[in-house]
Each structure stands twice: as structure tokens, then as C-alpha cells.
Short mmCIF file of C-alpha atoms and ligand atoms in Angstrom, two decimals:
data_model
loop_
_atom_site.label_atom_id
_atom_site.label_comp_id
_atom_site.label_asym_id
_atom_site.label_seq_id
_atom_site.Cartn_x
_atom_site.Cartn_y
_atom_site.Cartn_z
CA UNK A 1 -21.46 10.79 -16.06
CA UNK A 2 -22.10 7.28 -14.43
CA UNK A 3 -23.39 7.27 -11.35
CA UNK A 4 -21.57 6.46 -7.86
CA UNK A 5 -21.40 3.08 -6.23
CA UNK A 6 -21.43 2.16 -2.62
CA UNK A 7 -17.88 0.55 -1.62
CA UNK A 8 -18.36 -2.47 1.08
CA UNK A 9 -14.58 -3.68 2.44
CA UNK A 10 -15.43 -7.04 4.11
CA UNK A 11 -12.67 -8.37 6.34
CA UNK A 12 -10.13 -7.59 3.78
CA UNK A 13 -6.09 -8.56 4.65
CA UNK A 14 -3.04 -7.80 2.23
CA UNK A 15 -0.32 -10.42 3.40
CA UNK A 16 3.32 -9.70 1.53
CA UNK A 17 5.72 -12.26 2.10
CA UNK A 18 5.52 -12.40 5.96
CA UNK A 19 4.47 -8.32 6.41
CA UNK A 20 0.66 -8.29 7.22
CA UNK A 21 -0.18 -4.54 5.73
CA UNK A 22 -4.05 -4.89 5.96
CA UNK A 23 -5.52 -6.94 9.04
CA UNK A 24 -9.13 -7.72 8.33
CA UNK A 25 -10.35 -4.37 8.14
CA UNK A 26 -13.76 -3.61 7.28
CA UNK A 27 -15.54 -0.31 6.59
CA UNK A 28 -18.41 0.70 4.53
CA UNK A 29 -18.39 3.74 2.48
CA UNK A 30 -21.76 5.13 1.27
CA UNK A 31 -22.25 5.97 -2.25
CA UNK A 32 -21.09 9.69 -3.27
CA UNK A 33 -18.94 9.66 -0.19
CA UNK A 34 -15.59 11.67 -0.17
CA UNK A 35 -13.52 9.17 1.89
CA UNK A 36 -10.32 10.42 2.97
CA UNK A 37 -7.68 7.48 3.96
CA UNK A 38 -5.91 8.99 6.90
CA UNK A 39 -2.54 7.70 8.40
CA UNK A 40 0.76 7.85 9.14
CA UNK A 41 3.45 6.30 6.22
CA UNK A 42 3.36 2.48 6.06
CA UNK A 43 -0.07 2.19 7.89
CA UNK A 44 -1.65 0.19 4.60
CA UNK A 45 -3.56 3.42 3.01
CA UNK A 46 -1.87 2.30 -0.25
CA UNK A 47 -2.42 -1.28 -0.23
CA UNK A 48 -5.91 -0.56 0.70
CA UNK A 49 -6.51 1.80 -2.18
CA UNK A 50 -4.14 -0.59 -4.66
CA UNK A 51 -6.51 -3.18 -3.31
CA UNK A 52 -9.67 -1.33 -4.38
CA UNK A 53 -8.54 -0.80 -7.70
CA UNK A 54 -7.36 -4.12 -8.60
CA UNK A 55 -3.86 -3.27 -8.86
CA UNK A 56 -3.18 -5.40 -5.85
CA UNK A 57 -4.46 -9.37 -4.32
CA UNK A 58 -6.88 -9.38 -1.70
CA UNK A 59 -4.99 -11.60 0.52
CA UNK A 60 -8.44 -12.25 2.49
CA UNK A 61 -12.18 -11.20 2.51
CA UNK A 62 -14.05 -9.30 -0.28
CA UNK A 63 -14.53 -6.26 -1.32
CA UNK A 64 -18.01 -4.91 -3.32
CA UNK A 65 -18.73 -2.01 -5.50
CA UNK A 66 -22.33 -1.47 -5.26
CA UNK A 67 -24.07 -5.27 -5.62
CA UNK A 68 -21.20 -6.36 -7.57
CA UNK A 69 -18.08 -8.73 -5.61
CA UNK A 70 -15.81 -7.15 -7.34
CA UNK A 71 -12.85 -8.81 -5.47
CA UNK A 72 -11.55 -11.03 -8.48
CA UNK A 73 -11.88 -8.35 -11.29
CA UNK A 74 -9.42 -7.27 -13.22
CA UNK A 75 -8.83 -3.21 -12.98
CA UNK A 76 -10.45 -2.18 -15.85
CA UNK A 77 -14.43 -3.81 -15.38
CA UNK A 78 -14.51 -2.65 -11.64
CA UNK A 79 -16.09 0.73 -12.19
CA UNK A 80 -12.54 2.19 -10.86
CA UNK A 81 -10.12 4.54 -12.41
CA UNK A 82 -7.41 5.63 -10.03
CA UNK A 83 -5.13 8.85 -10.15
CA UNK A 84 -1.76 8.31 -9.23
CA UNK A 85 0.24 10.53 -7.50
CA UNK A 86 2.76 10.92 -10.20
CA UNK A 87 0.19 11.81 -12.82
CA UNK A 88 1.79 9.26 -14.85
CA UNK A 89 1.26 11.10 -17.99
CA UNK A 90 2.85 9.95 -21.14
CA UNK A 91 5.59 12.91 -22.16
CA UNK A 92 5.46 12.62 -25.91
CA UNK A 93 1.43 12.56 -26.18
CA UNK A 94 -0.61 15.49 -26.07
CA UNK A 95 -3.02 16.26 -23.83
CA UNK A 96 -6.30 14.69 -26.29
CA UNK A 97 -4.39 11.31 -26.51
CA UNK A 98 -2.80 11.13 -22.87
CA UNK A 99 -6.90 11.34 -21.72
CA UNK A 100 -8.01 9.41 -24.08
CA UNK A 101 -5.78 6.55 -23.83
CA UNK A 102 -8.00 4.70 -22.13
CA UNK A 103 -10.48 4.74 -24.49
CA UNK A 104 -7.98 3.85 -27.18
CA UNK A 105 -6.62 0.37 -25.21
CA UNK A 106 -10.54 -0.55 -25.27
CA UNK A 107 -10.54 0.19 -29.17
CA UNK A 108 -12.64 3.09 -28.97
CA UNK A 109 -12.67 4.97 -32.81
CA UNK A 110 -10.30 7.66 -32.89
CA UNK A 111 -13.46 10.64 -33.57
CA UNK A 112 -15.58 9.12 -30.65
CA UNK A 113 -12.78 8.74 -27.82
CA UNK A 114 -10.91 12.60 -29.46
CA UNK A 115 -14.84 14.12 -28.75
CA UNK A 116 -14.87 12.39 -25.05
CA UNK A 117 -11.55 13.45 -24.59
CA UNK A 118 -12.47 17.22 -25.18
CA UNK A 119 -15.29 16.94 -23.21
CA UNK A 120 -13.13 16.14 -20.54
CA UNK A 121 -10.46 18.39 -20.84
CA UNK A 122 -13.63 20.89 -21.35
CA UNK A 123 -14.95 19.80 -17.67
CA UNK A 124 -11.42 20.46 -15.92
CA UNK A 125 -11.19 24.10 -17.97
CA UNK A 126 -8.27 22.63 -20.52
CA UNK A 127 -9.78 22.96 -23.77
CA UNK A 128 -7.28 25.54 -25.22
CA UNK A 129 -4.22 23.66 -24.18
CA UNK A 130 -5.78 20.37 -25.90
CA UNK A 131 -2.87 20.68 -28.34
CA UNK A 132 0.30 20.56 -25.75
CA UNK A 133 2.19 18.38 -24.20
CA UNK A 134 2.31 17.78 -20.37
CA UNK A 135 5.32 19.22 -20.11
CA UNK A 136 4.37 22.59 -21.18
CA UNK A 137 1.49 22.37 -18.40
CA UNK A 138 1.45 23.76 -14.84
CA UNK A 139 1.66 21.83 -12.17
CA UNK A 140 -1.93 22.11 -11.29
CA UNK A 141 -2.79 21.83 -14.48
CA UNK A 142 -1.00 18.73 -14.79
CA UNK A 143 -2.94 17.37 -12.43
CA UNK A 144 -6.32 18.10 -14.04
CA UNK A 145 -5.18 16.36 -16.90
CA UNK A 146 -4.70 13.22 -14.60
CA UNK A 147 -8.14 13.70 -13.34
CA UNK A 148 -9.45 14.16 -16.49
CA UNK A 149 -7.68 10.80 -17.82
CA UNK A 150 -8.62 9.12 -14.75
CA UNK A 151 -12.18 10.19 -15.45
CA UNK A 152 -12.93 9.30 -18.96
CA UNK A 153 -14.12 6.15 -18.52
CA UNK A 154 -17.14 7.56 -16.57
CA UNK A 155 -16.18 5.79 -13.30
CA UNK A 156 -18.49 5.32 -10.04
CA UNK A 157 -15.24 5.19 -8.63
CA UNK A 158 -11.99 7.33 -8.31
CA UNK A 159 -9.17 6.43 -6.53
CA UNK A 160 -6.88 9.03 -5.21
CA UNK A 161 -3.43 8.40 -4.53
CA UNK A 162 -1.85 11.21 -2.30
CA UNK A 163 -3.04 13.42 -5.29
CA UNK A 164 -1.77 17.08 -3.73
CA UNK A 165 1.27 15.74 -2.96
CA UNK A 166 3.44 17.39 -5.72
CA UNK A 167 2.36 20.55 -5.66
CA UNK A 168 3.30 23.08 -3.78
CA UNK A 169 1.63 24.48 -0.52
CA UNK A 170 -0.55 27.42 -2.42
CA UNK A 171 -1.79 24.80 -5.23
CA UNK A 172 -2.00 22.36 -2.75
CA UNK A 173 -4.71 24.38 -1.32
CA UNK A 174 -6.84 25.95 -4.86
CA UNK A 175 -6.61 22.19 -5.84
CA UNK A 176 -7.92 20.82 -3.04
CA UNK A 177 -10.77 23.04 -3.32
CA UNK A 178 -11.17 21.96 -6.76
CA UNK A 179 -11.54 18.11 -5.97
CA UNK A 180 -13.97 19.08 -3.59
CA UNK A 181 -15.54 21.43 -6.16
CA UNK A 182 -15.12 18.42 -8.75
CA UNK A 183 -16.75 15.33 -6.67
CA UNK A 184 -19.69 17.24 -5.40
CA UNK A 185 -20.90 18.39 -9.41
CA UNK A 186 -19.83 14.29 -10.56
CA UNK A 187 -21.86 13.44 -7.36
CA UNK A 188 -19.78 9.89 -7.58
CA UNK A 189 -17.19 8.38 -4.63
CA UNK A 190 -13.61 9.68 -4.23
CA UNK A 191 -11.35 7.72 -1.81
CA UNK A 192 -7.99 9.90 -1.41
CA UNK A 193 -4.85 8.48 0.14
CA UNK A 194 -3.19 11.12 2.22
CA UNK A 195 -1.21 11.53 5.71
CA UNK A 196 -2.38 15.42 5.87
CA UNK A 197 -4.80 15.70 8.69
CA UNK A 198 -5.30 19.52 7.67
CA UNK A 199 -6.33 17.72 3.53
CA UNK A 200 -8.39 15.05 5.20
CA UNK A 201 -10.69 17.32 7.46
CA UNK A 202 -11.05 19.31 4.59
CA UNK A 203 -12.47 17.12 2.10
CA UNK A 204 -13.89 14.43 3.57
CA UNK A 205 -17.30 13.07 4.71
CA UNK A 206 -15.91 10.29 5.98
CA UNK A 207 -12.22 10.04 7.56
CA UNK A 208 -10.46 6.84 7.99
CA UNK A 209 -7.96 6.67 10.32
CA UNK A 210 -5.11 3.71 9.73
CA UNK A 211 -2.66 2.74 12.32
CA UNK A 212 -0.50 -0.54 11.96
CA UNK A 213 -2.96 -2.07 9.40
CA UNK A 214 -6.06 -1.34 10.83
CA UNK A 215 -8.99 1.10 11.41
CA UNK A 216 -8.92 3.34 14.60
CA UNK A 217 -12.21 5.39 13.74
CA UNK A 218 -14.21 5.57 10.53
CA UNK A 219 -16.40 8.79 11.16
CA UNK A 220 -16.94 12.19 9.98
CA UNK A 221 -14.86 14.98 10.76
CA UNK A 222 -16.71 16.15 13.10
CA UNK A 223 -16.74 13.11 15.14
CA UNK A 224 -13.45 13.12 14.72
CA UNK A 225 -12.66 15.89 16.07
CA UNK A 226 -14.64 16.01 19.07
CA UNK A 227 -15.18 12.35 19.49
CA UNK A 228 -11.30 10.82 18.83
CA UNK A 229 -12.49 7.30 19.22
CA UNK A 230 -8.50 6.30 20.46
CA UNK A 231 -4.98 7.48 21.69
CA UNK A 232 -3.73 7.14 18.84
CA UNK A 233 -6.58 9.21 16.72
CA UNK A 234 -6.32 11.67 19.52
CA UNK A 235 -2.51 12.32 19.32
CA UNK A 236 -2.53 12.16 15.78
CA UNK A 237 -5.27 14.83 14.79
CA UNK A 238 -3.23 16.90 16.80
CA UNK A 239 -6.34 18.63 18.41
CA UNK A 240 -6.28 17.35 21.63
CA UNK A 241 -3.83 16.47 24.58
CA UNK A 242 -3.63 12.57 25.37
CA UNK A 243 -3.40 12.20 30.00
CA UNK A 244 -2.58 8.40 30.38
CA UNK A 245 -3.04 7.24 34.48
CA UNK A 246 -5.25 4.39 35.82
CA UNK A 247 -8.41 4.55 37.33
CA UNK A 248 -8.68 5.50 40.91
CA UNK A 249 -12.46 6.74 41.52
CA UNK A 250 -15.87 6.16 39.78
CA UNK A 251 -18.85 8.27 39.74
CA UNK A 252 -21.88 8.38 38.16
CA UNK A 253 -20.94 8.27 34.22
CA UNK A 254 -17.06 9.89 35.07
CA UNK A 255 -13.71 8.72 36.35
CA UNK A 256 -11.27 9.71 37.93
CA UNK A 257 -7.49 8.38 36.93
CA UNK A 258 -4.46 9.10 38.74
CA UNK A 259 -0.97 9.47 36.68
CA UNK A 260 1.97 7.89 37.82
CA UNK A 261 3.64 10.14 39.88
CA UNK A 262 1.29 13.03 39.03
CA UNK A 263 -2.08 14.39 39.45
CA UNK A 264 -5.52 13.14 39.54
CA UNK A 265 -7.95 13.68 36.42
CA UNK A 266 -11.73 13.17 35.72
CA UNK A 267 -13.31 12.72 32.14
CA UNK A 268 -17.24 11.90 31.50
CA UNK A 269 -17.32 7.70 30.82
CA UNK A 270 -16.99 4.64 32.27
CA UNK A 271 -14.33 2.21 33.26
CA UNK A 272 -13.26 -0.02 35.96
CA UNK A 273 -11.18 0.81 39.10
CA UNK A 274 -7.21 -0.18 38.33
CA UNK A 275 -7.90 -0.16 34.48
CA UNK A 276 -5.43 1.46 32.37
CA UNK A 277 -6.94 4.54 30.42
CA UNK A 278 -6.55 7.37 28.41
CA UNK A 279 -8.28 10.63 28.73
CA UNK A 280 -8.26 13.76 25.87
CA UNK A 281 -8.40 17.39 26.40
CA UNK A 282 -9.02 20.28 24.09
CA UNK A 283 -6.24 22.00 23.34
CA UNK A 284 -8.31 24.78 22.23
CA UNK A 285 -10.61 24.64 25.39
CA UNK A 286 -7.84 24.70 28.10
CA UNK A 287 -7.98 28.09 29.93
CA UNK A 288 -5.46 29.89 32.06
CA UNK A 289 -6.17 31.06 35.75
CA UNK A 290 -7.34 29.97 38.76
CA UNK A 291 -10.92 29.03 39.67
CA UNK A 292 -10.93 25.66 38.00
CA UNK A 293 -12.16 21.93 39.46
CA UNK A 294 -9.95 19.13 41.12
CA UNK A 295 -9.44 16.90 38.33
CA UNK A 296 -10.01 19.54 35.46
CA UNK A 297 -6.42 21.18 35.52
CA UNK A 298 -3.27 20.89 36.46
CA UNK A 299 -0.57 23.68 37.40
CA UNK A 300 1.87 23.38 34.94
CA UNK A 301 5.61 24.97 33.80
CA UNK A 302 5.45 26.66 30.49
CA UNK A 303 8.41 25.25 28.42
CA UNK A 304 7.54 27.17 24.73
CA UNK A 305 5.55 29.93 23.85
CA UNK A 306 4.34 29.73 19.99
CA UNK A 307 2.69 33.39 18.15
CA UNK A 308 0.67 31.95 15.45
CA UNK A 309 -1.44 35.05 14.63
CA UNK A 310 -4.72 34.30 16.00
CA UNK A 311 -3.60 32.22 18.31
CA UNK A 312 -0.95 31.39 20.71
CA UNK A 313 0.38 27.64 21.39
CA UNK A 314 1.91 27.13 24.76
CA UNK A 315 3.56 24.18 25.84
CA UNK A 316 3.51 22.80 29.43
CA UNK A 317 4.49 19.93 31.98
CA UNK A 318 3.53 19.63 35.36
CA UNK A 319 1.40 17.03 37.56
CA UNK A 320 3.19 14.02 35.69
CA UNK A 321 2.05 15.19 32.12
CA UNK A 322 4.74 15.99 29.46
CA UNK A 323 3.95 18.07 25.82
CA UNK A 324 0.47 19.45 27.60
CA UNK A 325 -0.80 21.72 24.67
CA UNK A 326 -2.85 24.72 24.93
CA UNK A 327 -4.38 26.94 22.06
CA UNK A 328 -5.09 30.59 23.37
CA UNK A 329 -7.05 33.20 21.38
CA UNK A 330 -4.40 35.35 20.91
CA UNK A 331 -6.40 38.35 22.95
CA UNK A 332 -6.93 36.09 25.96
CA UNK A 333 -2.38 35.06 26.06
CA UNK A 334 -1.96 38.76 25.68
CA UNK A 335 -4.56 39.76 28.13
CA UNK A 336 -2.59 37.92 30.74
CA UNK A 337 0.67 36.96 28.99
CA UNK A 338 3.04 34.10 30.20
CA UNK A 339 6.87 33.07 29.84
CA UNK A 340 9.27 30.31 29.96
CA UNK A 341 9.75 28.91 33.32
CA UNK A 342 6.54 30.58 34.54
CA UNK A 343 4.33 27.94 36.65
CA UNK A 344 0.19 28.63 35.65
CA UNK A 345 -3.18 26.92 36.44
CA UNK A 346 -4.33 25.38 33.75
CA UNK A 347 -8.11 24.39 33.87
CA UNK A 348 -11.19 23.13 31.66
CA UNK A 349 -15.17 21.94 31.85
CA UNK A 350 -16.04 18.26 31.98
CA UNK A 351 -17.26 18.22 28.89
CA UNK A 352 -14.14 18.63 26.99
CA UNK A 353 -12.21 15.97 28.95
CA UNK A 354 -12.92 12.41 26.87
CA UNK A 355 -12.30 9.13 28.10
CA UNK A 356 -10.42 7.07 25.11
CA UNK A 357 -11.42 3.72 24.09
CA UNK A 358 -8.91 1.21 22.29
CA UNK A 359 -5.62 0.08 23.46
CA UNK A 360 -4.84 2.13 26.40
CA UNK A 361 -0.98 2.83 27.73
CA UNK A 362 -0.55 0.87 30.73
P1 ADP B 1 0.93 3.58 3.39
O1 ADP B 1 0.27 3.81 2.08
O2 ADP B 1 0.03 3.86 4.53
O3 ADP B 1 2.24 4.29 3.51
P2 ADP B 1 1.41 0.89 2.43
O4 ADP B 1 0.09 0.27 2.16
O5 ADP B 1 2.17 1.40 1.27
O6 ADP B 1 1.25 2.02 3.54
O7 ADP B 1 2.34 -0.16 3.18
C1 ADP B 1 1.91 -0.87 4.34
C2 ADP B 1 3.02 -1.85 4.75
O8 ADP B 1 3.19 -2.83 3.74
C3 ADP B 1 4.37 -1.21 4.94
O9 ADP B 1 5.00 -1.83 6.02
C4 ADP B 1 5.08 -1.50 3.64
O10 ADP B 1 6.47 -1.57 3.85
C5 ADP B 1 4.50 -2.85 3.25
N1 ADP B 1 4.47 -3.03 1.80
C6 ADP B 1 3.81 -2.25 0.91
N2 ADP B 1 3.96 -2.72 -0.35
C7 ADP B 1 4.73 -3.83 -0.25
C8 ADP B 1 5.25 -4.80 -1.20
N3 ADP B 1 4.98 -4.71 -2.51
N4 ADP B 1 5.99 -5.80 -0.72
C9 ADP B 1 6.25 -5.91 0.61
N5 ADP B 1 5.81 -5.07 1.54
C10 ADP B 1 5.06 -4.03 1.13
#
């Protein structure tokens, strides 16, 4: 196997007509990364990726794999090889020449590119169906063949595009683990398309999160998680609850923001008196009873109850805040349990109250 290349995106746009799908966007991803681009549909995951792999113009900037500028290559001497989402695997081939096509459009002998081709179908565990046709292939298996097409011509790259996406939600899940499995032993750089939070938190080392065209946080999961860098990353991981007000009080490295026609909240930062903010909470951190601080909690009115198993998901408003979410073990709802219509204190520490950079609601 080759080994993995660093991918630098400088200032890269994709202009189509007069849509701008990529604005200057620039993020570095470290060799051997698994980089997950996250996003809702339309936010220029695709035309990133296409962009990567040569199947589309940069518009503007570069992009480098490794040393190389690699922004005027065609596909094939980038280093690339991209999986599509379809599998786009030729029907009337077997499985030996549909992964070693590649090999055959560079005018590789028919012995040497039939031996890498088992060796590939070897790695993803396909040896004995060498002789088939995709058709007569699982789904997941399908897929392996794809991967081991995509992977024949020893890439530092792979390209991923929304690769679970056809399968169904138990393959979905033993192939995701396989990916995983798969880049760690090839040690080389995956970037994966996909609008699953749940896929991208998963696999990745490094998350991208698109909105519009551009990045909102490049980070670890981790970060992500506890550290949404925006509104948007915050309301779209789903983990936390998004209080928009203005800011009414500073302290020593907190605010405090009033919402219109609501309550009063503090969150550990720092911003200026009158400035339009954002704050996150933990869903999973938000407790139910009295005892709390001014500014950490709100009394709110439940308006749905949610059993999930382990947990229970209420939803409340109250104090100007709409959608509030909180995540209960499901031994601490059922200790004390709560209805529709019922008012409760909601409260939580500090530390799990964020103040939100980026573009804040006004
Ligand atoms: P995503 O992969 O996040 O769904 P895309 O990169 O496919 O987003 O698309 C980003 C934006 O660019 C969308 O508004 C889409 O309609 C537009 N777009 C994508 N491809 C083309 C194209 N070939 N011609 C014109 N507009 C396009």
C-alpha cells in the first residue's frame, strides 16, 4: 500500500453559473486523517470532494496533496481514487475485471492487474465470489467491491461519497465499522461525504462542518461536541440547546444575556453589553428540580415526553425559549416523573452553558 498524503485546501471557491457552492474555504487535513464532511444537503460537501478528486474546476485557490499543487491535475495522477455512492459497478463484468478496470485503462497486462485484483478482493474478504457478477452480491458486499476498485491503484487518497447511504440501517452500521476497521490497517486519508451526524462522530478524527458554502468548525469530535464553535454547529449536532438574547451584564470571564421577552441567562465568555449572542446548553446536563442558580435555568412547560430506553427526551418552553431539550437518564425521569402541561425547574452548572461565536441571531 502507498502511503497517505497530507490534503492542504487553500482558499478554494466552486462558482457555477452565478451559484457560489464553495466560498474560499480553507482547511488542512493531516495525513492518515479520517475526515468526515459534515452538512446539511446543498452545503458544497460534494463539490468540495468532486473538487479534490479532479472531477470538478477549482473556481479559485489551490488545493495540495502532500508537496504536490495538485489543483490542475487530471483525476487519475492526483494520488485520488474516489468511491461513489452508487458503486458504479459495471453489471456485465465480474468482480476481477470491475476492480481491476483501472488497471486495465492504464494498460496494465491482464496476469499482473487479475493478481492485484485478487489481492484486493482478498483484503475486503471477496476472494470466493471473484467469479460473480455484482448483481449476485449483497449489498454490503457490493460495496466492498467499490472499495476494493477504488483502492487498486494504491491511493494516498480515498474519496468517499455518502458511501453508507444505500444500505440499510443494520449494514449501515457493520460497514461503517468496517471503513473504520479498513483506514486504520491502510493507515492512508479517507474524506467521507455524509449529512449523518451519528456516521460523522463515529468515524472521524476530524469533522467538518459545512453551512452555505463554508466551514463552521473543523475539529475533532470531541471538540465538537463540547466545544460547538457556532449556532449553527450547535443546533445541528443536535446535542445541545441554542438560548439567543443580548447581552445585559458582564462579569469576570461570563455574561449574562437577556431574551426578548424572557429570562436572563449566564454562560462562561466574553462579549460586549447590547451585543447579540448565542449561548448552548447540554441537553444531557440539564437537571430537573429546584435548587439551581439565576441565570442557569429556567421554569419551563413540558410540551412532549419521549421513552428512548435509557433515556428520556423532554421537550419544554418557558422564559422566552421554544424546543428547550433535555436528556434524562431514564432512572432520574422515573424517579420524579413529569407530564404534558406540567410547569418544572429546569437547572444546570456554568460549565455546561457555552457562549457561541459566529453569526449570532439578532
Ligand atoms: P452537498 O454535497 O452538500 O449537498 P453540493 O456541493 O452538491 O452540496 O452543492 C452545493 C450547491 O451547488 C447547491 O446549491 C447545488 O445546487 C449547487 N450545485 C452543485 N452542482 C452544481 C452544478 N453542476 N451546476 C450548478 N449548481 C450546482
Amino acid at each position: 500500500m502507498s502511503k497517505a498524503a497530507a490534503i492542504d485546501i487553500a482558499g478554494v471557491s466552486k462558482i457555477y453559473g452565478n451559484t457560489t457552492a464553495v466560498h474560499e474555504i480553507s482547511l488542512k487535513i493531516p495525513a492518515g486523517t479520517y475526515c468526515c464532511l459534515l452538512g446539511p444537503s446543498g452545503c458544497g460537501k460534494t463539490s468540495t470532494l468532486r473538487m479534490i478528486a479532479g472531477h470538478e474546476t477549482i473556481s479559485a485557490g489551490d488545493i495540495l496533496l502532500g508537496n504536490t499543487n495538485i489543483t490542475d491535475l487530471p483525476p487519475a495522477r492526483r494520488g485520488t481514487a474516489m468511491m461513489f455512492q452508487s458503486y458504479a459497478l459495471f453489471p456485465h463484468l465480474d468482480l476481477i475485471d470491475n476492480v481491476a478496470f483501472s488497471l486495465k485503462m492504464k494498460g496494465v497486462d491482464k496476469q499482473a492487474r487479475h493478481a492485484k485484483a485478487l489481492e484486493m478482493l482478498r483484503l475486503m474478504q471477496l476472494e470466493p465470489y471473484a467469479n460473480r457478477r455484482p448483481a449476485q452480491l449483497s449489498g454490503g458486499q457490493q460495496q466492498r467491491v467499490a472499495l476494493a476498485r477504488a483502492l487498486i491503484t494504491d491511493p494516498e487518497v480515498l474519496l468517499l461519497d455518502e458511501p453508507l447511504s444505500a444500505l440499510d440501517p443494520f449494514l449501515k452500521i457493520r460497514m461503517r465499522a468496517e471503513l473504520k476497521k479498513l483506514q486504520t490497517s491502510l493507515g492512508i486519508t479517507f474524506v467521507h461525504v455524509t449529512h449523518s451526524q451519528e456516521e460523522a462522530m463515529a468515524l472521524a478524527d476530524l469533522i467538518v462542518i459545512m453551512n452555505d458554502g463554508r466551514i463552521e468548525q473543523a475539529a475533532p469530535p470531541r471538540t465538537v461536541f463540547q466545544r460547538p464553535a457556532t449556532a449553527f454547529v450547535a443546533r445541528f449536532m443536535g446535542d445541545h440547546n441554542v438560548i439567543s438574547g443580548r447581552v445585559t451584564a458582564v462579569g469576570e470571564g461570563s455574561v449574562t444575556i437577556s431574551v426578548a421577552g424572557g429570562g436572563d441567562f449566564t454562560a462562561s465568555g466574553q462579549a460586549e453589553i447590547g451585543a447579540p449572542v448565542d449561548i448552548a446548553v447540554r441537553t444531557d446536563r440539564v437537571r430537573i428540580g429546584e435548587g439551581g442558580v439565576p441565570g442557569l435555568g429556567f421554569t419551563g412547560s413540558v410540551t412532549n415526553v419521549e421513552y428512548r430506553g435509557s433515556t428520556v427526551k423532554l421537550m419544554l418552553s418557558g422564559a422566552g425559549v421554544e424546543d428547550f431539550t433535555a436528556i434524562l437518564s431514564e432512572s432520574a425521569y422515573f424517579a420524579n416523573p413529569v407530564k404534558v402541561g406540567e410547569a418544572v425547574v429546569l437547572n444546570w452548572d456554568l460549565a455546561d452553558a457555552i457562549l457561541l461565536g459566529g453569526p449570532a441571531a439578532g
